Amino acid sequence: MTEIIRINPKKPEDEKIKKAAQILRNGGLVAFPTETVYGLGADALNPMAIKKIFKAKKRPQDNPLILHIAEKEDIFIYTEPDKKNLELIKKLINKFWPGPLTLIIKKKKIVPEEITAGLKNTSIRLPDNIVARALIKKLGSPIAAPSANLSGSPSPTEASHVYNDLAGRIEMILDGGETKIGVESTILDCTKSPFVLLRPGKITAEELEKIVGTIKIHKASQKIKNPPSPGLKYAHYSPKAKLILVEGNVSDVRRKIDELIGKYGARKVGVLNLGNRYNYKNVDTIIYLGENNEAIAKNLFKSFRDFDKKNIDIILVEGIPEKNFGAAIMNRMRKAAKKIIKV
Ligand code: TXA
Ligand code: MG
């Protein structure tokens, strides 16, 4: 049985946090909101509990989890940065924590290998969400958490998404409402010089470079041979429908999508409309995500789930420019896409 508990996202009720922390202390699993997406948490210092996360999500064993902490200083309880990188890491956490930035750093012994899937480095972040931090503090240990979806499906941005994927597989869901950002944290590998951006997010490459100087941007692709982050090689975020991403300038993209609507007319076709509204004709469903990157990101994964609820066969998506936060949105779209068309 999976219990869903509504919790006040601004002032979480102490008895609810206590109950959730007790489940974690007993080795159980609790899904909780963060500012990015919902996480599926276990006590990070309990290897048996961590193993349950992989089972509940059907997650491949070699894909490591993020360690979530509640205080900046705790980073040095669990990680051991290279001396030459220490000052840059301090600058990053002072600027961006709490917030959607995950750092990869050499782990200390105390971090179980179950979290890092045997790697010597761990990922670590301090979420900017009151419920998440209250839960970590009440537990008194960090929380290991991947996104709270079944492996391969879109990350959950509402408690109902977690329930749809994981009901009966986890003990509790803390429902703190919609998540603020909607795509997962930026991941920066701080074991390399220069640092390497592994997953773009709300904290952009441009913002990171202002603090640490030039960084390298990993060309995240699904089919690379030796990905630096195990998660990069797996299929991600996929709706059940076939997602076709069309990239190019706005008018060419819209012309191409109109053409594809004609071509796929016999099937149930949906369109993801971004930027300004455009009235595509002869489609089953149009979902408008909003006019700026913040709105688009917030509604993106939910829209994939909404298309699936309507049994759409084909989703046609308008690509957007990859500047700033647009890079994170396009990264998720490309990973979800079965086909990418450049016009
Ligand atoms: O916003 C987020 O980051 C959310 C919330 C819940 O915090 N979490 C999240 O976790 O997106 P997950 O597991 O869905 O994605 C984490 C990614 C995976 O691709 C994983 O391979 C990579 O981070 N990762 C984790 N630990 C790593 C490590 N030690 N070395 C390299 N990559 C790592
Ligand atoms: Mg995930």
mmCIF file of C-alpha atoms and ligand atoms in Angstrom:
data_model
loop_
_atom_site.group_PDB
_atom_site.id
_atom_site.type_symbol
_atom_site.label_atom_id
_atom_site.label_comp_id
_atom_site.label_asym_id
_atom_site.label_seq_id
_atom_site.Cartn_x
_atom_site.Cartn_y
_atom_site.Cartn_z
ATOM 1 C CA MET A 1 0.000 0.000 0.000
ATOM 2 C CA THR A 2 1.265 3.427 -0.931
ATOM 3 C CA GLU A 3 0.041 6.250 1.271
ATOM 4 C CA ILE A 4 -0.250 9.742 -0.217
ATOM 5 C CA ILE A 5 0.036 12.529 2.336
ATOM 6 C CA ARG A 6 -0.676 16.116 1.424
ATOM 7 C CA ILE A 7 1.845 18.379 3.074
ATOM 8 C CA ASN A 8 2.061 22.162 3.285
ATOM 9 C CA PRO A 9 4.944 23.040 0.930
ATOM 10 C CA LYS A 10 5.687 26.303 2.757
ATOM 11 C CA LYS A 11 5.231 25.089 6.337
ATOM 12 C CA PRO A 12 5.417 21.287 6.363
ATOM 13 C CA GLU A 13 3.513 19.828 9.311
ATOM 14 C CA ASP A 14 5.991 18.291 11.734
ATOM 15 C CA GLU A 15 3.982 15.120 12.425
ATOM 16 C CA LYS A 16 3.885 14.321 8.690
ATOM 17 C CA ILE A 17 7.627 14.822 8.316
ATOM 18 C CA LYS A 18 8.167 12.643 11.389
ATOM 19 C CA LYS A 19 6.072 9.845 9.952
ATOM 20 C CA ALA A 20 7.931 9.952 6.627
ATOM 21 C CA ALA A 21 11.329 10.065 8.366
ATOM 22 C CA GLN A 22 10.339 7.025 10.429
ATOM 23 C CA ILE A 23 9.601 5.055 7.248
ATOM 24 C CA LEU A 24 13.040 5.983 5.909
ATOM 25 C CA ARG A 25 14.680 5.068 9.215
ATOM 26 C CA ASN A 26 13.039 1.643 8.984
ATOM 27 C CA GLY A 27 14.541 1.125 5.538
ATOM 28 C CA GLY A 28 11.430 2.079 3.518
ATOM 29 C CA LEU A 29 10.929 4.345 0.510
ATOM 30 C CA VAL A 30 9.308 7.790 0.487
ATOM 31 C CA ALA A 31 8.754 9.990 -2.574
ATOM 32 C CA PHE A 32 9.073 13.702 -1.849
ATOM 33 C CA PRO A 33 9.022 16.989 -3.778
ATOM 34 C CA THR A 34 12.169 18.885 -4.690
ATOM 35 C CA GLU A 35 12.335 22.150 -6.636
ATOM 36 C CA THR A 36 13.117 20.202 -9.837
ATOM 37 C CA VAL A 37 11.085 16.962 -9.891
ATOM 38 C CA TYR A 38 9.868 14.460 -7.276
ATOM 39 C CA GLY A 39 12.580 12.234 -5.807
ATOM 40 C CA LEU A 40 12.302 8.643 -4.579
ATOM 41 C CA GLY A 41 14.148 8.643 -1.270
ATOM 42 C CA ALA A 42 15.862 6.091 0.919
ATOM 43 C CA ASP A 43 18.223 6.503 3.878
ATOM 44 C CA ALA A 44 21.523 7.048 2.060
ATOM 45 C CA LEU A 45 23.525 5.268 4.749
ATOM 46 C CA ASN A 46 21.427 2.085 4.572
ATOM 47 C CA PRO A 47 22.561 -0.154 1.677
ATOM 48 C CA MET A 48 19.516 -2.440 1.928
ATOM 49 C CA ALA A 49 17.170 0.537 1.604
ATOM 50 C CA ILE A 50 19.103 1.855 -1.397
ATOM 51 C CA LYS A 51 18.729 -1.475 -3.157
ATOM 52 C CA LYS A 52 14.955 -1.145 -2.833
ATOM 53 C CA ILE A 53 15.057 2.050 -4.931
ATOM 54 C CA PHE A 54 16.533 0.158 -7.891
ATOM 55 C CA LYS A 55 13.891 -2.518 -7.545
ATOM 56 C CA ALA A 56 10.932 -0.147 -7.174
ATOM 57 C CA LYS A 57 11.957 1.923 -10.219
ATOM 58 C CA LYS A 58 13.213 -1.053 -12.261
ATOM 59 C CA ARG A 59 16.412 0.957 -12.579
ATOM 60 C CA PRO A 60 19.528 -0.630 -14.093
ATOM 61 C CA GLN A 61 22.004 -1.530 -11.329
ATOM 62 C CA ASP A 62 24.855 0.466 -12.831
ATOM 63 C CA ASN A 63 23.057 3.822 -12.733
ATOM 64 C CA PRO A 64 24.098 5.730 -9.575
ATOM 65 C CA LEU A 65 21.891 7.901 -7.348
ATOM 66 C CA ILE A 66 22.185 11.479 -6.110
ATOM 67 C CA LEU A 67 22.971 12.118 -2.446
ATOM 68 C CA HIS A 68 20.685 14.862 -1.062
ATOM 69 C CA ILE A 69 21.887 16.861 1.951
ATOM 70 C CA ALA A 70 20.273 19.592 4.069
ATOM 71 C CA GLU A 71 23.244 21.883 4.896
ATOM 72 C CA LYS A 72 26.025 23.220 2.690
ATOM 73 C CA GLU A 73 28.781 22.199 5.102
ATOM 74 C CA ASP A 74 27.672 18.561 4.965
ATOM 75 C CA ILE A 75 29.230 18.317 1.504
ATOM 76 C CA PHE A 76 32.592 17.754 3.190
ATOM 77 C CA ILE A 77 31.276 14.938 5.393
ATOM 78 C CA TYR A 78 30.547 12.908 2.266
ATOM 79 C CA THR A 79 32.995 14.143 -0.372
ATOM 80 C CA GLU A 80 36.672 14.847 -0.697
ATOM 81 C CA PRO A 81 37.397 17.309 -3.531
ATOM 82 C CA ASP A 82 40.845 17.548 -5.118
ATOM 83 C CA LYS A 83 42.709 20.380 -3.385
ATOM 84 C CA LYS A 84 43.016 22.280 -6.627
ATOM 85 C CA ASN A 85 39.244 22.283 -7.102
ATOM 86 C CA LEU A 86 38.224 23.080 -3.541
ATOM 87 C CA GLU A 87 37.931 26.846 -3.935
ATOM 88 C CA LEU A 88 35.866 26.553 -7.125
ATOM 89 C CA ILE A 89 33.519 24.073 -5.475
ATOM 90 C CA LYS A 90 33.065 26.391 -2.503
ATOM 91 C CA LYS A 91 32.252 29.251 -4.868
ATOM 92 C CA LEU A 92 29.681 27.111 -6.669
ATOM 93 C CA ILE A 93 27.858 26.030 -3.532
ATOM 94 C CA ASN A 94 27.888 29.544 -2.110
ATOM 95 C CA LYS A 95 26.350 30.877 -5.292
ATOM 96 C CA PHE A 96 23.892 28.108 -6.246
ATOM 97 C CA TRP A 97 22.980 26.069 -3.133
ATOM 98 C CA PRO A 98 20.345 25.397 -2.092
ATOM 99 C CA GLY A 99 19.323 24.908 -5.710
ATOM 100 C CA PRO A 100 19.195 22.719 -8.809
ATOM 101 C CA LEU A 101 22.913 22.024 -9.153
ATOM 102 C CA THR A 102 24.350 18.522 -8.598
ATOM 103 C CA LEU A 103 28.116 18.195 -8.223
ATOM 104 C CA ILE A 104 30.155 15.075 -8.890
ATOM 105 C CA ILE A 105 33.078 14.764 -6.484
ATOM 106 C CA LYS A 106 35.233 11.970 -5.086
ATOM 107 C CA LYS A 107 33.257 10.203 -2.357
ATOM 108 C CA LYS A 108 34.386 9.526 1.179
ATOM 109 C CA LYS A 109 34.184 6.008 2.595
ATOM 110 C CA ILE A 110 30.993 6.745 4.487
ATOM 111 C CA VAL A 111 29.037 6.879 1.190
ATOM 112 C CA PRO A 112 27.882 3.321 0.399
ATOM 113 C CA GLU A 113 28.877 1.872 -2.968
ATOM 114 C CA GLU A 114 25.224 1.039 -3.544
ATOM 115 C CA ILE A 115 24.584 4.760 -4.159
ATOM 116 C CA THR A 116 27.421 5.267 -6.618
ATOM 117 C CA ALA A 117 26.980 1.890 -8.340
ATOM 118 C CA GLY A 118 30.564 1.097 -7.474
ATOM 119 C CA LEU A 119 32.025 4.377 -8.800
ATOM 120 C CA LYS A 120 34.578 6.255 -6.699
ATOM 121 C CA ASN A 121 32.789 9.567 -7.206
ATOM 122 C CA THR A 122 29.398 10.529 -5.847
ATOM 123 C CA SER A 123 26.882 13.082 -6.988
ATOM 124 C CA ILE A 124 25.586 15.431 -4.299
ATOM 125 C CA ARG A 125 23.068 18.256 -4.036
ATOM 126 C CA LEU A 126 21.269 20.516 -1.584
ATOM 127 C CA PRO A 127 17.673 20.906 -2.805
ATOM 128 C CA ASP A 128 15.850 24.228 -2.604
ATOM 129 C CA ASN A 129 12.646 22.762 -1.231
ATOM 130 C CA ILE A 130 11.448 23.127 2.347
ATOM 131 C CA VAL A 131 9.763 19.704 2.506
ATOM 132 C CA ALA A 132 12.855 17.924 1.153
ATOM 133 C CA ARG A 133 15.195 19.651 3.577
ATOM 134 C CA ALA A 134 12.874 19.111 6.555
ATOM 135 C CA LEU A 135 12.767 15.397 5.748
ATOM 136 C CA ILE A 136 16.560 15.075 5.447
ATOM 137 C CA LYS A 137 17.023 16.954 8.729
ATOM 138 C CA LYS A 138 14.459 14.860 10.564
ATOM 139 C CA LEU A 139 16.065 11.646 9.317
ATOM 140 C CA GLY A 140 19.475 12.892 10.431
ATOM 141 C CA SER A 141 21.161 11.279 7.391
ATOM 142 C CA PRO A 142 21.344 12.288 3.756
ATOM 143 C CA ILE A 143 18.719 10.873 1.399
ATOM 144 C CA ALA A 144 19.653 8.931 -1.732
ATOM 145 C CA ALA A 145 17.144 9.766 -4.453
ATOM 146 C CA PRO A 146 16.695 9.411 -8.173
ATOM 147 C CA SER A 147 13.636 10.909 -9.864
ATOM 148 C CA ALA A 148 10.506 9.115 -8.630
ATOM 149 C CA ASN A 149 9.395 7.594 -11.956
ATOM 150 C CA LEU A 150 9.652 4.119 -13.411
ATOM 151 C CA SER A 151 12.949 3.886 -15.235
ATOM 152 C CA GLY A 152 12.585 5.270 -18.770
ATOM 153 C CA SER A 153 9.403 7.294 -18.203
ATOM 154 C CA PRO A 154 9.181 11.063 -17.794
ATOM 155 C CA SER A 155 10.252 12.476 -14.431
ATOM 156 C CA PRO A 156 7.302 13.235 -12.124
ATOM 157 C CA THR A 157 6.389 16.843 -11.453
ATOM 158 C CA GLU A 158 3.249 16.063 -9.428
ATOM 159 C CA ALA A 159 2.453 13.477 -6.746
ATOM 160 C CA SER A 160 -0.117 11.843 -9.057
ATOM 161 C CA HIS A 161 2.654 11.082 -11.589
ATOM 162 C CA VAL A 162 4.588 9.257 -8.859
ATOM 163 C CA TYR A 163 1.463 7.360 -7.871
ATOM 164 C CA ASN A 164 0.776 6.293 -11.457
ATOM 165 C CA ASP A 165 4.285 4.851 -11.796
ATOM 166 C CA LEU A 166 5.034 3.514 -8.323
ATOM 167 C CA ALA A 167 1.775 2.747 -6.479
ATOM 168 C CA GLY A 168 2.171 -0.445 -4.453
ATOM 169 C CA ARG A 169 5.967 -0.349 -4.840
ATOM 170 C CA ILE A 170 6.816 2.331 -2.235
ATOM 171 C CA GLU A 171 5.532 3.174 1.247
ATOM 172 C CA MET A 172 4.649 6.857 1.004
ATOM 173 C CA ILE A 173 4.334 9.894 -1.254
ATOM 174 C CA LEU A 174 4.575 13.352 0.299
ATOM 175 C CA ASP A 175 2.401 15.529 -1.919
ATOM 176 C CA GLY A 176 3.802 19.051 -1.848
ATOM 177 C CA GLY A 177 2.098 20.166 -5.064
ATOM 178 C CA GLU A 178 3.639 20.831 -8.467
ATOM 179 C CA THR A 179 7.397 21.154 -8.616
ATOM 180 C CA LYS A 180 8.699 24.627 -9.417
ATOM 181 C CA ILE A 181 11.230 23.955 -12.177
ATOM 182 C CA GLY A 182 10.019 20.782 -13.876
ATOM 183 C CA VAL A 183 13.306 19.398 -15.260
ATOM 184 C CA GLU A 184 16.057 17.718 -13.257
ATOM 185 C CA SER A 185 19.094 19.468 -11.781
ATOM 186 C CA THR A 186 22.144 20.552 -13.734
ATOM 187 C CA ILE A 187 24.959 18.000 -13.246
ATOM 188 C CA LEU A 188 28.551 19.235 -13.175
ATOM 189 C CA ASP A 189 31.483 16.827 -12.945
ATOM 190 C CA CYS A 190 33.997 18.540 -10.647
ATOM 191 C CA THR A 191 36.579 15.748 -10.815
ATOM 192 C CA LYS A 192 37.806 16.929 -14.235
ATOM 193 C CA SER A 193 39.709 20.048 -15.294
ATOM 194 C CA PRO A 194 37.965 21.967 -16.619
ATOM 195 C CA PHE A 195 34.694 20.896 -15.013
ATOM 196 C CA VAL A 196 32.339 19.045 -17.358
ATOM 197 C CA LEU A 197 28.619 19.727 -17.737
ATOM 198 C CA LEU A 198 26.953 16.294 -17.924
ATOM 199 C CA ARG A 199 23.299 17.302 -17.799
ATOM 200 C CA PRO A 200 22.017 20.820 -18.539
ATOM 201 C CA GLY A 201 19.375 22.249 -16.199
ATOM 202 C CA LYS A 202 17.950 25.451 -14.743
ATOM 203 C CA ILE A 203 21.443 26.565 -13.742
ATOM 204 C CA THR A 204 22.887 27.122 -17.180
ATOM 205 C CA ALA A 205 26.350 26.651 -18.659
ATOM 206 C CA GLU A 206 26.516 30.423 -19.077
ATOM 207 C CA GLU A 207 25.843 30.981 -15.354
ATOM 208 C CA LEU A 208 28.346 28.324 -14.290
ATOM 209 C CA GLU A 209 31.078 29.819 -16.458
ATOM 210 C CA LYS A 210 30.649 33.174 -14.749
ATOM 211 C CA ILE A 211 31.709 31.484 -11.493
ATOM 212 C CA VAL A 212 34.274 28.848 -12.522
ATOM 213 C CA GLY A 213 35.502 30.009 -15.930
ATOM 214 C CA THR A 214 35.365 27.820 -19.019
ATOM 215 C CA ILE A 215 33.646 24.460 -18.647
ATOM 216 C CA LYS A 216 33.423 21.605 -21.072
ATOM 217 C CA ILE A 217 30.019 20.614 -22.338
ATOM 218 C CA HIS A 218 29.516 16.915 -22.705
ATOM 219 C CA LYS A 219 27.689 16.107 -25.908
ATOM 220 C CA ALA A 220 25.041 14.024 -24.226
ATOM 221 C CA SER A 221 23.898 11.371 -26.608
ATOM 222 C CA GLN A 222 22.111 8.121 -26.029
ATOM 223 C CA LYS A 223 24.485 6.025 -28.028
ATOM 224 C CA ILE A 224 27.955 6.920 -26.817
ATOM 225 C CA LYS A 225 30.206 4.008 -25.930
ATOM 226 C CA ASN A 226 31.705 4.998 -22.581
ATOM 227 C CA PRO A 227 29.435 7.642 -21.111
ATOM 228 C CA PRO A 228 30.938 9.523 -18.134
ATOM 229 C CA SER A 229 27.573 9.364 -16.410
ATOM 230 C CA PRO A 230 25.972 5.928 -16.556
ATOM 231 C CA GLY A 231 22.518 7.465 -16.909
ATOM 232 C CA LEU A 232 23.469 9.040 -20.224
ATOM 233 C CA LYS A 233 23.330 5.768 -22.084
ATOM 234 C CA TYR A 234 19.758 4.853 -21.174
ATOM 235 C CA ALA A 235 16.556 5.847 -22.931
ATOM 236 C CA HIS A 236 14.846 8.615 -21.047
ATOM 237 C CA TYR A 237 11.645 10.522 -20.508
ATOM 238 C CA SER A 238 9.823 8.627 -23.197
ATOM 239 C CA PRO A 239 6.098 8.964 -23.586
ATOM 240 C CA LYS A 240 4.383 5.885 -25.006
ATOM 241 C CA ALA A 241 3.607 7.800 -28.205
ATOM 242 C CA LYS A 242 6.273 8.168 -30.878
ATOM 243 C CA LEU A 243 7.801 11.609 -30.372
ATOM 244 C CA ILE A 244 9.098 13.424 -33.438
ATOM 245 C CA LEU A 245 11.151 16.548 -32.790
ATOM 246 C CA VAL A 246 11.389 19.145 -35.563
ATOM 247 C CA GLU A 247 14.276 21.613 -35.286
ATOM 248 C CA GLY A 248 14.910 24.779 -37.268
ATOM 249 C CA ASN A 249 13.563 28.324 -37.472
ATOM 250 C CA VAL A 250 10.011 28.780 -36.266
ATOM 251 C CA SER A 251 8.269 29.234 -39.631
ATOM 252 C CA ASP A 252 10.068 26.266 -41.246
ATOM 253 C CA VAL A 253 9.302 24.095 -38.223
ATOM 254 C CA ARG A 254 5.603 24.964 -38.359
ATOM 255 C CA ARG A 255 5.423 24.327 -42.076
ATOM 256 C CA LYS A 256 7.083 20.926 -41.606
ATOM 257 C CA ILE A 257 4.778 20.010 -38.741
ATOM 258 C CA ASP A 258 1.736 20.949 -40.846
ATOM 259 C CA GLU A 259 3.092 18.641 -43.552
ATOM 260 C CA LEU A 260 3.620 15.781 -41.055
ATOM 261 C CA ILE A 261 0.089 16.210 -39.706
ATOM 262 C CA GLY A 262 -1.122 15.532 -43.243
ATOM 263 C CA LYS A 263 1.161 12.541 -43.605
ATOM 264 C CA TYR A 264 0.104 10.950 -40.284
ATOM 265 C CA GLY A 265 -3.535 12.001 -40.604
ATOM 266 C CA ALA A 266 -4.887 8.483 -40.168
ATOM 267 C CA ARG A 267 -3.385 8.227 -36.668
ATOM 268 C CA LYS A 268 -3.979 10.148 -33.445
ATOM 269 C CA VAL A 269 -1.619 13.092 -33.689
ATOM 270 C CA GLY A 270 -0.689 15.571 -30.953
ATOM 271 C CA VAL A 271 1.429 18.702 -31.183
ATOM 272 C CA LEU A 272 3.570 20.382 -28.535
ATOM 273 C CA ASN A 273 3.332 24.079 -29.272
ATOM 274 C CA LEU A 274 6.004 26.315 -27.697
ATOM 275 C CA GLY A 275 6.731 30.041 -27.848
ATOM 276 C CA ASN A 276 3.747 31.833 -29.351
ATOM 277 C CA ARG A 277 0.456 30.073 -29.919
ATOM 278 C CA TYR A 278 -0.127 28.579 -33.324
ATOM 279 C CA ASN A 279 -3.354 27.018 -34.427
ATOM 280 C CA TYR A 280 -2.401 23.698 -36.013
ATOM 281 C CA LYS A 281 -5.344 22.233 -37.916
ATOM 282 C CA ASN A 282 -6.557 18.614 -38.059
ATOM 283 C CA VAL A 283 -4.790 17.361 -34.947
ATOM 284 C CA ASP A 284 -6.272 15.421 -32.086
ATOM 285 C CA THR A 285 -4.644 17.466 -29.319
ATOM 286 C CA ILE A 286 -2.459 20.572 -29.115
ATOM 287 C CA ILE A 287 -0.705 21.210 -25.830
ATOM 288 C CA TYR A 288 0.636 24.726 -25.439
ATOM 289 C CA LEU A 289 3.562 24.808 -23.021
ATOM 290 C CA GLY A 290 3.999 28.554 -22.643
ATOM 291 C CA GLU A 291 5.943 31.426 -24.074
ATOM 292 C CA ASN A 292 9.159 31.318 -22.042
ATOM 293 C CA ASN A 293 11.633 28.610 -21.092
ATOM 294 C CA GLU A 294 10.479 28.554 -17.464
ATOM 295 C CA ALA A 295 6.874 27.768 -18.432
ATOM 296 C CA ILE A 296 7.956 25.260 -21.074
ATOM 297 C CA ALA A 297 10.181 23.339 -18.627
ATOM 298 C CA LYS A 298 7.572 23.333 -15.903
ATOM 299 C CA ASN A 299 4.918 21.744 -18.119
ATOM 300 C CA LEU A 300 7.078 19.551 -20.332
ATOM 301 C CA PHE A 301 7.043 16.143 -18.593
ATOM 302 C CA LYS A 302 3.407 16.562 -17.557
ATOM 303 C CA SER A 303 2.490 17.085 -21.215
ATOM 304 C CA PHE A 304 4.112 13.759 -22.168
ATOM 305 C CA ARG A 305 1.946 12.021 -19.585
ATOM 306 C CA ASP A 306 -1.153 13.932 -20.732
ATOM 307 C CA PHE A 307 -0.647 12.829 -24.356
ATOM 308 C CA ASP A 308 -0.370 9.232 -23.165
ATOM 309 C CA LYS A 309 -3.623 9.536 -21.211
ATOM 310 C CA LYS A 310 -5.314 10.524 -24.482
ATOM 311 C CA ASN A 311 -3.733 7.577 -26.317
ATOM 312 C CA ILE A 312 -2.003 9.805 -28.834
ATOM 313 C CA ASP A 313 0.090 7.793 -31.346
ATOM 314 C CA ILE A 314 2.429 10.515 -32.569
ATOM 315 C CA ILE A 315 3.622 13.676 -30.833
ATOM 316 C CA LEU A 316 5.088 16.383 -33.067
ATOM 317 C CA VAL A 317 7.308 18.793 -31.128
ATOM 318 C CA GLU A 318 8.566 22.248 -32.074
ATOM 319 C CA GLY A 319 12.284 22.621 -31.281
ATOM 320 C CA ILE A 320 13.480 25.828 -29.599
ATOM 321 C CA PRO A 321 16.839 27.684 -29.509
ATOM 322 C CA GLU A 322 19.431 26.083 -27.261
ATOM 323 C CA LYS A 323 20.481 29.263 -25.498
ATOM 324 C CA ASN A 324 20.532 29.384 -21.686
ATOM 325 C CA PHE A 325 17.757 27.278 -20.113
ATOM 326 C CA GLY A 326 16.671 26.255 -23.640
ATOM 327 C CA ALA A 327 19.628 23.835 -23.649
ATOM 328 C CA ALA A 328 18.076 21.783 -20.826
ATOM 329 C CA ILE A 329 14.696 21.666 -22.552
ATOM 330 C CA MET A 330 16.186 20.558 -25.875
ATOM 331 C CA ASN A 331 18.345 17.953 -24.107
ATOM 332 C CA ARG A 332 15.225 16.319 -22.610
ATOM 333 C CA MET A 333 13.288 16.567 -25.908
ATOM 334 C CA ARG A 334 16.100 14.914 -27.852
ATOM 335 C CA LYS A 335 16.364 12.090 -25.356
ATOM 336 C CA ALA A 336 12.628 11.524 -25.497
ATOM 337 C CA ALA A 337 12.509 11.695 -29.308
ATOM 338 C CA LYS A 338 12.268 8.603 -31.500
ATOM 339 C CA LYS A 339 13.099 10.767 -34.505
ATOM 340 C CA ILE A 340 14.697 14.195 -34.992
ATOM 341 C CA ILE A 341 14.089 16.167 -38.193
ATOM 342 C CA LYS A 342 16.185 19.243 -39.009
ATOM 343 C CA VAL A 343 14.584 21.718 -41.425
HETATM 344 O O1 TXA B 1 16.833 17.180 -9.981
HETATM 345 C C1 TXA B 1 17.340 16.077 -9.804
HETATM 346 O O2 TXA B 1 18.546 15.874 -9.974
HETATM 347 C C2 TXA B 1 16.414 14.946 -9.338
HETATM 348 C C3 TXA B 1 15.928 15.276 -7.925
HETATM 349 C C4 TXA B 1 15.093 14.173 -7.331
HETATM 350 O O3 TXA B 1 17.029 15.573 -7.112
HETATM 351 N N1 TXA B 1 17.106 13.698 -9.359
HETATM 352 C C5 TXA B 1 17.428 13.040 -10.490
HETATM 353 O O4 TXA B 1 18.038 11.807 -10.296
HETATM 354 O O5 TXA B 1 17.202 13.487 -11.594
HETATM 355 P P1 TXA B 1 18.195 10.723 -11.461
HETATM 356 O O6 TXA B 1 18.733 9.534 -10.770
HETATM 357 O O7 TXA B 1 16.940 10.579 -12.168
HETATM 358 O O8 TXA B 1 19.320 11.319 -12.374
HETATM 359 C C6 TXA B 1 20.628 11.402 -11.869
HETATM 360 C C7 TXA B 1 21.635 11.289 -12.984
HETATM 361 C C8 TXA B 1 21.693 9.932 -13.638
HETATM 362 O O9 TXA B 1 21.808 10.123 -15.027
HETATM 363 C C9 TXA B 1 22.964 9.308 -13.067
HETATM 364 O O10 TXA B 1 23.588 8.438 -13.977
HETATM 365 C C10 TXA B 1 23.819 10.524 -12.798
HETATM 366 O O11 TXA B 1 22.918 11.530 -12.395
HETATM 367 N N2 TXA B 1 24.750 10.286 -11.664
HETATM 368 C C11 TXA B 1 24.428 10.085 -10.376
HETATM 369 N N3 TXA B 1 25.520 9.825 -9.642
HETATM 370 C C12 TXA B 1 26.569 9.877 -10.484
HETATM 371 C C13 TXA B 1 27.973 9.655 -10.338
HETATM 372 N N4 TXA B 1 28.497 9.336 -9.163
HETATM 373 N N5 TXA B 1 28.751 9.773 -11.432
HETATM 374 C C14 TXA B 1 28.207 10.081 -12.641
HETATM 375 N N6 TXA B 1 26.887 10.287 -12.846
HETATM 376 C C15 TXA B 1 26.084 10.172 -11.793
HETATM 377 MG MG MG B 2 15.660 10.103 -13.572
#
